[in-house]
Short mmCIF file of C-alpha atoms and ligand atoms in Angstrom, two decimals:
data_model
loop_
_atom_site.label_atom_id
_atom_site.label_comp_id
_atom_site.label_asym_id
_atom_site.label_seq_id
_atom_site.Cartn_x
_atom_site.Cartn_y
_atom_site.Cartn_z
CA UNK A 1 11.98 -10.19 -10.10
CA UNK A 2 8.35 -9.76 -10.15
CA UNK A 3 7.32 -5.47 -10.36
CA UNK A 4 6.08 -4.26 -7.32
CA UNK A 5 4.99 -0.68 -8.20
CA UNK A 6 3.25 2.34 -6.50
CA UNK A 7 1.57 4.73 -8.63
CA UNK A 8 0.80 7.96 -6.74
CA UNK A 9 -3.07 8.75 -8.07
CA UNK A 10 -3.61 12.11 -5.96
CA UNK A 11 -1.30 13.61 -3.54
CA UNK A 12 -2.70 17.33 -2.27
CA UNK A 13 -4.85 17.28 0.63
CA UNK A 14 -8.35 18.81 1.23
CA UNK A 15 -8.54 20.62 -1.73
CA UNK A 16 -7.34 19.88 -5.35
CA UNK A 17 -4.92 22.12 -6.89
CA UNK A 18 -3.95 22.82 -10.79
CA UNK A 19 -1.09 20.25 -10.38
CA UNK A 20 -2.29 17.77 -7.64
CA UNK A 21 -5.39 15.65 -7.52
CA UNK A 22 -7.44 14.13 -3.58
CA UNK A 23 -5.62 11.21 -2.01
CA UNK A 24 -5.04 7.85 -3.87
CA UNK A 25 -2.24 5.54 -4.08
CA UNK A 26 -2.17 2.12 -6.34
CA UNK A 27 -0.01 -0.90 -5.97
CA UNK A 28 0.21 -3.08 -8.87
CA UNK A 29 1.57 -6.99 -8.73
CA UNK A 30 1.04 -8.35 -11.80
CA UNK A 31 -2.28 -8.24 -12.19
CA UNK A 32 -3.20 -7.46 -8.71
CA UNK A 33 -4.11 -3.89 -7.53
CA UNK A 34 -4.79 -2.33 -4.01
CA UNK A 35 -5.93 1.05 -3.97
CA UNK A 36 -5.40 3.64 -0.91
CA UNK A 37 -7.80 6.15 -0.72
CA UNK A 38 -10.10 7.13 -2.70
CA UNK A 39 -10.17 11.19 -3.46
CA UNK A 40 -12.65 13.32 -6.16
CA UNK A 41 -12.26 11.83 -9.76
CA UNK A 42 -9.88 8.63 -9.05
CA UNK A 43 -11.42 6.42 -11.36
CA UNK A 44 -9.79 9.04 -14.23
CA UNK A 45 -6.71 9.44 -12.48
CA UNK A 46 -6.44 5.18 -12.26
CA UNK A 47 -7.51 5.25 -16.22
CA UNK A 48 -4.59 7.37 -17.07
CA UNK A 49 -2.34 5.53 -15.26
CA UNK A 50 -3.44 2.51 -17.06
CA UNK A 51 -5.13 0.20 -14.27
CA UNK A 52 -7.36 -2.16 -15.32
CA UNK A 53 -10.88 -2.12 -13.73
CA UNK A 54 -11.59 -5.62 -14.01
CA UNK A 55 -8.71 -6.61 -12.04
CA UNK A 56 -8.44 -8.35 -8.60
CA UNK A 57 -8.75 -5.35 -6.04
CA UNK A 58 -9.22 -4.90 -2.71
CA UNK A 59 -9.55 -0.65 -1.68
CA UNK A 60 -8.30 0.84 1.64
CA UNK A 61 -9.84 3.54 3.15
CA UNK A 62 -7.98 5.39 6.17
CA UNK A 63 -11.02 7.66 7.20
CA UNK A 64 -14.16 9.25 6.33
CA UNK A 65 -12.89 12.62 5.47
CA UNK A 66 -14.01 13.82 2.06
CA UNK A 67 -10.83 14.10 0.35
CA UNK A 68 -10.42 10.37 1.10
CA UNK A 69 -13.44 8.80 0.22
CA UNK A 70 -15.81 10.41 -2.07
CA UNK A 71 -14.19 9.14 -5.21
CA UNK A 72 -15.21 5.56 -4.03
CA UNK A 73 -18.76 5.84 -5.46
CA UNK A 74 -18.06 7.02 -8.92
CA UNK A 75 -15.38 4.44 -8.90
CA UNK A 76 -17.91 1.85 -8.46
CA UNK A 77 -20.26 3.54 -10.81
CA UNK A 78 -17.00 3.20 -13.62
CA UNK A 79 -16.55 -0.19 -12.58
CA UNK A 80 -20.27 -0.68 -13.12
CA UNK A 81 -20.14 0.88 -16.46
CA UNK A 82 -16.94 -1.17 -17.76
CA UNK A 83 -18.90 -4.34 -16.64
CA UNK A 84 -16.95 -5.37 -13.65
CA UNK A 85 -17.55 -9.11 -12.87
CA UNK A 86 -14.92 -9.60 -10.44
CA UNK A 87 -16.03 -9.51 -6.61
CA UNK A 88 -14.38 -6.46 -5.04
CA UNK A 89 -13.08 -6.18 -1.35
CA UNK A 90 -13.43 -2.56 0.22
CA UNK A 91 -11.75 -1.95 3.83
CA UNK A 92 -12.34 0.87 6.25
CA UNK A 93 -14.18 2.27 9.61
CA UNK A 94 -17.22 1.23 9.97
CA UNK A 95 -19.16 4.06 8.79
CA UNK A 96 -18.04 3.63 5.73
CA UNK A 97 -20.70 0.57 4.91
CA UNK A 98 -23.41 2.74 5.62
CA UNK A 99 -22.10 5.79 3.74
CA UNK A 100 -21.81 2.91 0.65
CA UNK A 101 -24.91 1.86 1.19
CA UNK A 102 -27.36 5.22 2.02
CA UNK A 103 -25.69 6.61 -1.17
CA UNK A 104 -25.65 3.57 -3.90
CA UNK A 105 -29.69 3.64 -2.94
CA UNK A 106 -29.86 6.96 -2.97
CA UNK A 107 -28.35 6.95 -6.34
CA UNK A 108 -29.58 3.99 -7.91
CA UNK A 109 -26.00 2.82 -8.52
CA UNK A 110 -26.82 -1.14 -9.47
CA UNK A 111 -23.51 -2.73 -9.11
CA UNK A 112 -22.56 -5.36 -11.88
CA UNK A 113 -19.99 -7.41 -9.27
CA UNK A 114 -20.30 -8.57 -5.54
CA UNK A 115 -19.27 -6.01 -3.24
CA UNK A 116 -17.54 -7.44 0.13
CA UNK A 117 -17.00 -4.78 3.13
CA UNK A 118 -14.46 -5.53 5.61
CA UNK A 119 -14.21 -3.33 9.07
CA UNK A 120 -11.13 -1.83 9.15
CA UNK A 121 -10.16 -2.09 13.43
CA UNK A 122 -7.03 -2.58 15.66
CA UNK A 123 -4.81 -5.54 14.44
CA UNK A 124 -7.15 -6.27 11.43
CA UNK A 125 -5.88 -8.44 9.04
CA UNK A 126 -6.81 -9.79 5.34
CA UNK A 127 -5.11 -11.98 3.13
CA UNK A 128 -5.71 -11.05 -0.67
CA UNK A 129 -4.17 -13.00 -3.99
CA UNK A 130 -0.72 -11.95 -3.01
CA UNK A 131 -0.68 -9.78 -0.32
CA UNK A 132 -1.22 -9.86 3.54
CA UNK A 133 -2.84 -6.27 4.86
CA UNK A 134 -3.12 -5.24 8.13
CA UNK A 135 -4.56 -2.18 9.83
CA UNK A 136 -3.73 -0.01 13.15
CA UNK A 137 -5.42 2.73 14.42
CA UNK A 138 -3.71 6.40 13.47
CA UNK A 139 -4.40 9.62 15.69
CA UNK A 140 -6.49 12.15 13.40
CA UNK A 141 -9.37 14.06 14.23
CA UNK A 142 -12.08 10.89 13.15
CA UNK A 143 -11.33 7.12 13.16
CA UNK A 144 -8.68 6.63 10.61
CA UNK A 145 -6.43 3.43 9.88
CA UNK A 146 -2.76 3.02 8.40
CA UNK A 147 -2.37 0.40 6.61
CA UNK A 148 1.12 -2.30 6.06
CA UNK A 149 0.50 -3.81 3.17
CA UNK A 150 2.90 -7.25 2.36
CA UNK A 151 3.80 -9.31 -0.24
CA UNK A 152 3.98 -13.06 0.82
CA UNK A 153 6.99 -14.73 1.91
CA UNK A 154 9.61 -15.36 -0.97
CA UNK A 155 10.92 -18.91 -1.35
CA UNK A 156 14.52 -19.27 -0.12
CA UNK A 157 17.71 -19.01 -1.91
CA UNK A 158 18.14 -22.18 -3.82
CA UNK A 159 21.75 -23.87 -3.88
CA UNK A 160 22.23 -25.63 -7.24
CA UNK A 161 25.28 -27.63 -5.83
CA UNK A 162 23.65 -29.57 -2.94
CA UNK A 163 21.19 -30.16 -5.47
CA UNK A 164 23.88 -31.95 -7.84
CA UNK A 165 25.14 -33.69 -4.79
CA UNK A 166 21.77 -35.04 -4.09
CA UNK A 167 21.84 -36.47 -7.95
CA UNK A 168 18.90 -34.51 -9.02
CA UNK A 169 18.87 -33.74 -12.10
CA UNK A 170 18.20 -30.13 -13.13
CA UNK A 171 14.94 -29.16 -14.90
CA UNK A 172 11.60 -30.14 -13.24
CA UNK A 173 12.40 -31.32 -10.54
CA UNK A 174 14.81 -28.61 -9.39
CA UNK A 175 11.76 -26.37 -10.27
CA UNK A 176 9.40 -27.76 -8.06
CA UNK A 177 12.24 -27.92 -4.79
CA UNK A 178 12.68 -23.96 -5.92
CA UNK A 179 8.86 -23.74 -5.19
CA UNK A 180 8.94 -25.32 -1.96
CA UNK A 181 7.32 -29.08 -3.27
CA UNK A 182 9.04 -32.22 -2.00
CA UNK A 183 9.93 -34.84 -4.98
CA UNK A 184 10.57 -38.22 -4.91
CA UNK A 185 14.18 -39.15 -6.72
CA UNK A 186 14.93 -42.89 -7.04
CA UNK A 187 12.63 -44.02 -4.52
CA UNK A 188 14.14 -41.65 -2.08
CA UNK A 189 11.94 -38.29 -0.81
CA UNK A 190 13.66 -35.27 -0.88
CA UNK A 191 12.41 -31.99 0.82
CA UNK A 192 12.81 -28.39 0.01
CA UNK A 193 15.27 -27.94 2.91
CA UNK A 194 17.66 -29.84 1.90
CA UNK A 195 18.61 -28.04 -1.53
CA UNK A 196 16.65 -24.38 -0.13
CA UNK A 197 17.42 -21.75 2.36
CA UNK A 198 15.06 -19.85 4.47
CA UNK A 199 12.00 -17.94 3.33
CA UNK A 200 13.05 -14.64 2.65
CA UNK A 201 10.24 -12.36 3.84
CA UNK A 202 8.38 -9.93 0.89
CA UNK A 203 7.92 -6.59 0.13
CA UNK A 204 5.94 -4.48 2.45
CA UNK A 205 4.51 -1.10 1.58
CA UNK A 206 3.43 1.24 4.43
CA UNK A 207 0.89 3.93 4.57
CA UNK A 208 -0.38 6.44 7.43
CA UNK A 209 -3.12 8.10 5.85
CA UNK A 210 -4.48 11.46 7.95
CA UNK A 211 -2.51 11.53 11.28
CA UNK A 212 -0.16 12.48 13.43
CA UNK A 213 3.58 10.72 14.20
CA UNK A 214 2.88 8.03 17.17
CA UNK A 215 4.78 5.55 18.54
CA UNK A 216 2.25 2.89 17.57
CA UNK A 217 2.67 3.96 14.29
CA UNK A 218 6.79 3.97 14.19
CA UNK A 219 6.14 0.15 15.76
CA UNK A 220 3.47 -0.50 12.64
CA UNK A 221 6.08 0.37 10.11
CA UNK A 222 9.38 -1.41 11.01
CA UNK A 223 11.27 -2.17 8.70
CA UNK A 224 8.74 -1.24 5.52
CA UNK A 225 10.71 -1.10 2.40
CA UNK A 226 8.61 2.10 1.34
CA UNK A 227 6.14 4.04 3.74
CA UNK A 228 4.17 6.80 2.55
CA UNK A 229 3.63 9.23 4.94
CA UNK A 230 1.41 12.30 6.01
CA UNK A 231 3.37 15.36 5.38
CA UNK A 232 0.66 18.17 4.70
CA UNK A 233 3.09 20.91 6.49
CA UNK A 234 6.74 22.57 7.39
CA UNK A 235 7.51 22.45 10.91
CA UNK A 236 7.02 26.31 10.26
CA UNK A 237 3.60 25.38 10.55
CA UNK A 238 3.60 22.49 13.20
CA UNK A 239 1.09 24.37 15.26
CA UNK A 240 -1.40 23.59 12.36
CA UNK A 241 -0.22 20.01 12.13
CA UNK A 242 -1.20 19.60 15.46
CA UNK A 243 -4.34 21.46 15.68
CA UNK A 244 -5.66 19.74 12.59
CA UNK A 245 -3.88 16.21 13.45
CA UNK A 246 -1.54 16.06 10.40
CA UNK A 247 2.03 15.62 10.51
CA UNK A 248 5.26 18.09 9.18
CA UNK A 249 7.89 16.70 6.12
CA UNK A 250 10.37 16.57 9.32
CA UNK A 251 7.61 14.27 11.77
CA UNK A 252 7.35 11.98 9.09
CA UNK A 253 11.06 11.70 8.08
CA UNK A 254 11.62 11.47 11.83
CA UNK A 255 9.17 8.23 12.13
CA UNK A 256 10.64 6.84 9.13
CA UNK A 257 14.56 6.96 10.95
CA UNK A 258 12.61 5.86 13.98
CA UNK A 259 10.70 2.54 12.02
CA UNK A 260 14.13 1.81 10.09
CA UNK A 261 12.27 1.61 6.98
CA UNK A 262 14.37 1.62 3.62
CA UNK A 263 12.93 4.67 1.50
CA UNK A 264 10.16 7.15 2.21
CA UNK A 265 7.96 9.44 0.39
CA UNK A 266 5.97 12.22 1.55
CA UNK A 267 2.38 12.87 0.34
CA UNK A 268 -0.53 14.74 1.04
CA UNK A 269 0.37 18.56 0.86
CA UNK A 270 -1.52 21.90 2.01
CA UNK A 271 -2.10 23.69 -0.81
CA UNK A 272 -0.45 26.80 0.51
CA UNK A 273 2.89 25.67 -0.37
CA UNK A 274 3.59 26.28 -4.10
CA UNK A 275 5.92 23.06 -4.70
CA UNK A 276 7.24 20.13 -2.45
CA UNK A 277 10.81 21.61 -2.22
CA UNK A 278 11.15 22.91 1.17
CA UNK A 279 9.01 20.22 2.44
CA UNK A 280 11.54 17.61 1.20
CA UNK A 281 14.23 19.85 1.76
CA UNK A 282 13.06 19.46 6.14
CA UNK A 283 12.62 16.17 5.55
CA UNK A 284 16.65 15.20 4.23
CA UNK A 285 17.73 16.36 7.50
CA UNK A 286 16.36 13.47 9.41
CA UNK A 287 16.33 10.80 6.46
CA UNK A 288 18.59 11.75 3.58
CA UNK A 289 16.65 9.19 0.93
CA UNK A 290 13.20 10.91 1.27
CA UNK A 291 10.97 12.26 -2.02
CA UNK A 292 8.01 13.87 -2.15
CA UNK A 293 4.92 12.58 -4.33
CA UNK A 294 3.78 14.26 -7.25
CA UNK A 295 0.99 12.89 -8.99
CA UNK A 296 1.31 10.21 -11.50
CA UNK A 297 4.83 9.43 -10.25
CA UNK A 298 5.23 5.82 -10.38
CA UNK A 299 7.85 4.13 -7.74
CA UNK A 300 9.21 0.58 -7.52
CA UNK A 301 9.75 -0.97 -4.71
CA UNK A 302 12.60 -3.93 -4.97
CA UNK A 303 14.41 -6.28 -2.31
CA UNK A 304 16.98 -5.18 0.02
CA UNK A 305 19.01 -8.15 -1.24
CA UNK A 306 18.41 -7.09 -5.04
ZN1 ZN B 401 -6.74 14.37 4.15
ZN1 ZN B 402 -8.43 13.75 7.26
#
């Protein structure tokens, strides 16, 4: 099975605290890495955790809120420095360009790599080396974007026994049926189908970003195998959550239940709570499998079927 893993980069929110770096999540496929957010000081937190900076990458941004975003530039300036040469896809509002842009002038950041910028907007959608992402619209206090972000379709279940029916012999040719290729056997064509079951849909990895529960956002996540949600307060504290548009450990564990998704882990915590116990503790009561992000915690995300 190939490693699908999320390393959690920074998980408090607004502030950093002794134990808990700004927002950032990686996911690594072999040597492909997306990176959520992009709080203070990421490019050390993505060194320690031992992600190349030369890799294919496309960054998400959910919003233009500090804590999200201003680790983007030095990022690039890192990049810069370790002599990128890779063209690198960044995704978010549309603001965002501009904020890029004023400030890499400003700066006199000269990028060694091609930069592409891709508006983040309702039903967006961007295919990558081995990944499709899609954006929605979440409810926080500025334009902010969850993202879904998919592995491609896995090829079907191959059945060895048809294919000894058929007369194939095994080795190559069994190989290239496995990868969805027709082959030609005796003058005879034979297709995938006949020796390969259904596409078995990928991985998918959902985040919220800043927000609030919605039922947009329940819809957006159906069925994720691991969504990362918003969970900056206790319900204790709901009347915070909804001033500040955040959501509680048990509003995110409630969405998750709601979207069906296999495993969830809650992120982005005020600082006034001195650890992520009671927070997780709220959120068991509505989905029994949650965890709560610390940083540097590293998470795999396998098949249902594995
Ligand atoms: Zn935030
Ligand atoms: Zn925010």
């Amino acid at each position: 099975m190939v490693k699908l893993t999320v390393t959690f980069l920074g998980t408090s929110s607004a502030a950093p605290t002794k134990t808990r770096g700004l927002p950032a999540i990686a996911i690594q496929r072999e040597g492909e890495v997306i990176l959520m957010d992009c709080g203070e000081g990421v490019q050390r937190q993505v060194m320690s955790a031992g992600i190349g900076l030369n890799r294919p990458t496309t960054i998400l941004i959910t919003h233009l809120h500090g804590d999200h975003v201003t680790g983007l530039l030095g990022l690039l300036q890192t990049m810069g420095m370790a002599q990128r040469s890779r063209p690198l896809t960044v995704v978010g509002p549309s603001a965002l360009s501009k904020w890029l842009e004023v400030t890499s002038r400003l700066l006199n950041i000269g990028l060694t790599f091609q930069l592409q910028f891709v508006t983040a907007k309702a039903g967006a959608h961007l295919h990558t080396e081995d990944f499709d992402v899609k954006a929605t619209p979440a409810d926080h206090s500025v334009e902010s974007y969850a993202y879904r972000v998919s592995e491609r379709p896995r090829p079907g279940v191959f059945h060895p026994q048809k294919a000894r029916k058929l007369g194939i012999p095994e080795g190559k040719l069994w190989s290239r049926l496995q990868k969805g290729r027709k082959v030609l056997l005796n003058g005879k064509t034979i297709l995938p189908s006949q020796v390969v079951g259904q596409q078995r849909p990928g991985r998918s990895i959902g985040y919220s970003g800043d927000t609030r529960p919605s039922a947009r956002l329940a819809r957006f996540f159906s069925g994720c195998d691991l969504l990362i949600f918003d969970s900056t307060y206790l319900e204790r504290d709901k009347d915070k959550a909804v001033e500040r548009k955040h959501s509680t450990a048990r509003e995110a564990a409630t969405l998750a239940k709601k979207a069906k998704v296999r495993s969830l882990v809650l992120t982005h915590f005020s600082a006034r709570y001195q650890n992520s116990s009671a927070l997780v503790k709220e959120a068991h009561a509505m989905f029994p499998r949650a965890i709560a992000a610390s940083d540097g915690m590293k998470v795999e995300v396998d098949y249902p079927d594995s």
